[in-house]
Amino acid sequence: MNSVPNILWLEEIRKEDITSVGGKGASLGEMSSLGLPVPKAFVVTAQAFRRFLVETGLEQKVYKSLDHLDVENNDALEKAADTAKGLVLKAKMPAAIRDEVKKAYRKMASDDLVVAVRSSATAEDLPDASFAGQQETYLNIRGEAALLTAVQKCWASLYGARAIYYRAKQGFDDHTVNIAVVVQQLVNSEKAGVMFTSHPITGEPLTIIEGSWGLGESVVSGSVSPDKYEFDQRTEKVVNRLISNKKIEIIADGGHGTKVMEVATGRQDVQVLSDAEVEKLAMYGKIAENHYGIPQDVEWGIVKDAFYILQSRPITTIGTKKSGQGASAEKSGVKESHKILVQGQGASPGIASGKVAIIRDVKDTGSVKEGDILVTRMTNPDMVPAMKKVAAIVTDEGGMTCHAAIVSRELGTPAVVGTKNATSLLNPGQMITVDGEKGLIYEGVIEQPVQKQQAVSQQAGIGSAPIVTATSVKVNVSIPEAAARAAATGADGVGLLRIEHLILGLNKTPGWFITNHREEEFVRELHDGIKIVLDAFPGKPVWVRTLDAPTDEFRNMMGGENEPHEHNPMLGWRGIRRDLQSPDQFRLQVEAFKQLWKEGYENLGVMFPMVSHPDQFVQAKEMMRGWGVDVENVTLGIMIEIPSSAILVEDFLTCGIKFASFGTNDLIQYTLAIDRNNENVADMYQPKHPAVLHLIHDAIQTCRKYSVECSICGQAGSDPKMVEWLVEHGIASVSANIDAIAKIRETVARTEKRIILEAARNRNAE
Ligand code: PEP
Ligand code: MG
């Protein structure tokens, strides 16, 4: 932890650095490494914030102000927040940190560059928690003094009332949540907005883009009703355009922050984006989604012809439809005969009835009662405590991608936004029913017929006409939250479940759990996470891979200080080699598998990563036997990701592996000596290099000889061209990313048909 510097530049950051740079910072670093147009930036790390707390002697004082706080008590919450924020704001920033921030700023540009200063909470943007809008952003900051003040204000915003409330409700510990600050060249967007790379509720391959004039803050904060565009990725066409009346825009105000301006009447109803611009943004979104393997919520901006991707974070709500208080979790079953009072955009699904509580000022949220329907001009992150209490939310303004709408979805509170005039058409105390899916508000209380939960595949509108293929088409899963969407693709199983993502999410290394005698907790977390995926794929094979995180990915977690500093972690202590030398760590994973097998999950297979010699497989198997696993009757297999395991596959087969799967991400890097994370050699990273194909071809043929399933779970398995080649060469199954399944299934089917047709034609010609 000590070794992490106070400042990290975007080019130095990867997604693994989330504990140092927060979700926003990690995502920007990762996006810039993909070649997306990200404005230049550096990050004041979470470690710098910790040093600030420790060196100023504030740490304990801040914690004390939050201890035993009842977050439901608005007054107490505000008071505690004011105390903690005041402490942080008044303290003097240590000279070393101050100097480094100033130095980095000067390095960005010779004269005073205008920057955006954004908070990036280090538990933020994790797949199961959106801290959207909980911490502050300061735009249009110029000069060293203003920058330092903005950084300190961002730090203080970690202790804002809504941030404290939100963390308490989501189960985050105030003592361990950190904050990093992203300092980024400000893009003075002429038009800007947000994009969901897939539908935020159903997960359909529909890119949804909201855009308005000026800086994106107007869309993000919900202070304008933006244009809305839908781009269907299947047909690659813009299928919907909703042009709104955009009354205001937020623009830079000289050297001091931003100002809200009225949009000239002639421009208010003008379409913000052309089809070509929608298409280009959707393409950038797709690159981010494909890279992360999960739909993204992206902020973008355009200046003349230049496109900028400003931030990207996972969408946390797909497939997690929850019901709010008094709400029905089902899809709309409201009969058309009921009188519709107001309509808007369905931003958070569910149906709820209740009494209208109109809130014109955030200060009045205290009057909102449990079960009311909160009706307000625009949803606002400050209203989170009230949003939690109410049965539904209705707003005049805002789009379905504004931050507060995201939060209402995560809280499971039905919401309809952008109704234009709900605050003037509805009356305080009036009984209404809100349909958060259809975006409709009905008069009176409408009793809901009890309906069966819709199948996820129906929600997602996928899998309606399954294509049957001889080659199994499976899906890769990294986080249990994605299990439902993965299953909705109709995939034939899970070809790779990477459990290190479960562990990284805990923010503590396996070693920490062992040293602190918290083994049971570790096993339970693993067991519960894997079970979610198994439950989503009943009767279908789910290959769970044992831990494979390079040491640098563990470094910033609790216990990470004990991780060795390796010259090249990619070639270091990871995968099966580490487990075999760390029996305690391996045993805990096996314990979780054992429990699941005992509970009847026979579909669970275990896959060993980074094996280079059959002896490692034998040793792992014997250790498992020693811990009471019936090793001959469970499914154990290997990843082929080191050339030696491809070359020696026959020896593995005679040792009893039940399956093998190509981890091409590593197989390519180890065959070609190309670091997969090094952009300097990225153009030499060739999945279809003849040497790689040679290894794969031979290993497939050998597995076929032994009738053992040979598969692929590396990224190349999501590339239709590569999959065509693999099917032609006899692969038994492929495992692809969720978004690629439909395309891969189609490719497999087409290739299989072509092979059959060619064989028949050849027979006829003989
Ligand atoms: C691979 O190497 O192809 C693979 C799937 O494993 P990871 O990407 O997790 O290294
Ligand atoms: Mg690998």
Tab-separated table of N, CA, C and O and ligand atoms in Angstrom, residues 476 496 498 500 545 548 574 610 639 641 662-667 676 713-715, ligand 1:
chain	number	residue	atom	x	y	z
A	476	ASN	N	-18.988	-17.124	-20.865
A	476	ASN	CA	-18.043	-16.793	-19.782
A	476	ASN	C	-18.740	-15.875	-18.781
A	476	ASN	O	-19.458	-14.960	-19.182
A	496	LEU	N	-16.329	-20.785	-18.487
A	496	LEU	CA	-15.308	-20.192	-17.608
A	496	LEU	C	-15.994	-19.288	-16.601
A	496	LEU	O	-16.656	-18.317	-16.963
A	498	ARG	N	-14.591	-17.032	-13.685
A	498	ARG	CA	-13.342	-16.558	-13.072
A	498	ARG	C	-13.624	-16.156	-11.628
A	498	ARG	O	-14.203	-15.094	-11.396
A	500	GLU	N	-11.643	-15.126	-9.330
A	500	GLU	CA	-10.853	-14.041	-8.715
A	500	GLU	C	-11.640	-12.745	-8.645
A	500	GLU	O	-11.397	-11.895	-7.791
A	545	ARG	N	-13.159	-21.836	-12.474
A	545	ARG	CA	-11.694	-21.864	-12.499
A	545	ARG	C	-11.140	-21.498	-11.125
A	545	ARG	O	-11.644	-20.570	-10.484
A	548	ASP	N	-6.860	-17.274	-10.123
A	548	ASP	CA	-5.768	-16.911	-11.030
A	548	ASP	C	-5.641	-15.393	-11.103
A	548	ASP	O	-6.008	-14.780	-12.098
A	574	ARG	N	1.071	-17.141	-9.939
A	574	ARG	CA	-0.372	-17.096	-10.172
A	574	ARG	C	-0.864	-18.487	-10.569
A	574	ARG	O	-0.074	-19.392	-10.816
A	610	MET	N	-3.190	-22.059	-15.755
A	610	MET	CA	-1.729	-21.917	-15.813
A	610	MET	C	-0.972	-23.207	-15.542
A	610	MET	O	0.125	-23.192	-14.990
A	639	MET	N	-6.957	-25.522	-18.136
A	639	MET	CA	-6.851	-24.488	-19.165
A	639	MET	C	-5.592	-24.812	-19.964
A	639	MET	O	-4.579	-25.185	-19.368
A	641	GLU	N	-3.148	-22.764	-21.651
A	641	GLU	CA	-2.776	-21.366	-21.889
A	641	GLU	C	-1.269	-21.155	-21.839
A	641	GLU	O	-0.786	-20.039	-21.960
A	662	PHE	N	-8.933	-23.821	-24.139
A	662	PHE	CA	-7.868	-22.901	-24.532
A	662	PHE	C	-8.084	-21.527	-23.909
A	662	PHE	O	-9.120	-20.892	-24.145
A	663	GLY	N	-7.100	-21.117	-23.121
A	663	GLY	CA	-7.101	-19.740	-22.627
A	663	GLY	C	-6.220	-18.963	-23.587
A	663	GLY	O	-5.020	-18.770	-23.354
A	664	THR	N	-6.831	-18.541	-24.676
A	664	THR	CA	-6.007	-17.944	-25.744
A	664	THR	C	-5.401	-16.601	-25.353
A	664	THR	O	-4.381	-16.207	-25.906
A	665	ASN	N	-6.029	-15.918	-24.383
A	665	ASN	CA	-5.451	-14.626	-23.983
A	665	ASN	C	-4.007	-14.827	-23.539
A	665	ASN	O	-3.110	-14.070	-23.891
A	666	ASP	N	-3.814	-15.870	-22.750
A	666	ASP	CA	-2.459	-16.171	-22.289
A	666	ASP	C	-1.684	-17.007	-23.304
A	666	ASP	O	-0.487	-16.805	-23.490
A	667	LEU	N	-2.361	-17.946	-23.951
A	667	LEU	CA	-1.645	-18.820	-24.896
A	667	LEU	C	-0.943	-17.979	-25.975
A	667	LEU	O	0.190	-18.271	-26.366
A	676	ARG	N	0.321	-9.234	-23.020
A	676	ARG	CA	-1.036	-8.893	-23.477
A	676	ARG	C	-1.495	-7.527	-22.980
A	676	ARG	O	-2.476	-6.984	-23.471
A	713	CYS	N	-12.031	-20.617	-24.022
A	713	CYS	CA	-12.709	-19.597	-23.209
A	713	CYS	C	-11.970	-18.266	-23.256
A	713	CYS	O	-12.368	-17.317	-22.588
A	714	GLY	N	-10.901	-18.190	-24.021
A	714	GLY	CA	-10.216	-16.912	-24.208
A	714	GLY	C	-11.049	-16.017	-25.114
A	714	GLY	O	-12.030	-16.466	-25.730
A	715	GLN	N	-10.628	-14.772	-25.223
A	715	GLN	CA	-11.369	-13.775	-26.003
A	715	GLN	C	-11.561	-14.216	-27.453
A	715	GLN	O	-12.562	-13.874	-28.088
B	1	PEP	C1	-7.103	-16.742	-21.088
B	1	PEP	O1	-5.919	-16.665	-20.740
B	1	PEP	O2	-7.473	-16.815	-22.273
B	1	PEP	C2	-8.160	-16.745	-20.071
B	1	PEP	C3	-9.416	-16.988	-20.380
B	1	PEP	O3	-7.783	-16.421	-18.804
B	1	PEP	P1	-7.544	-14.910	-18.281
B	1	PEP	O4	-7.964	-13.992	-19.371
B	1	PEP	O5	-8.334	-14.790	-17.054
B	1	PEP	O6	-6.053	-14.915	-18.063
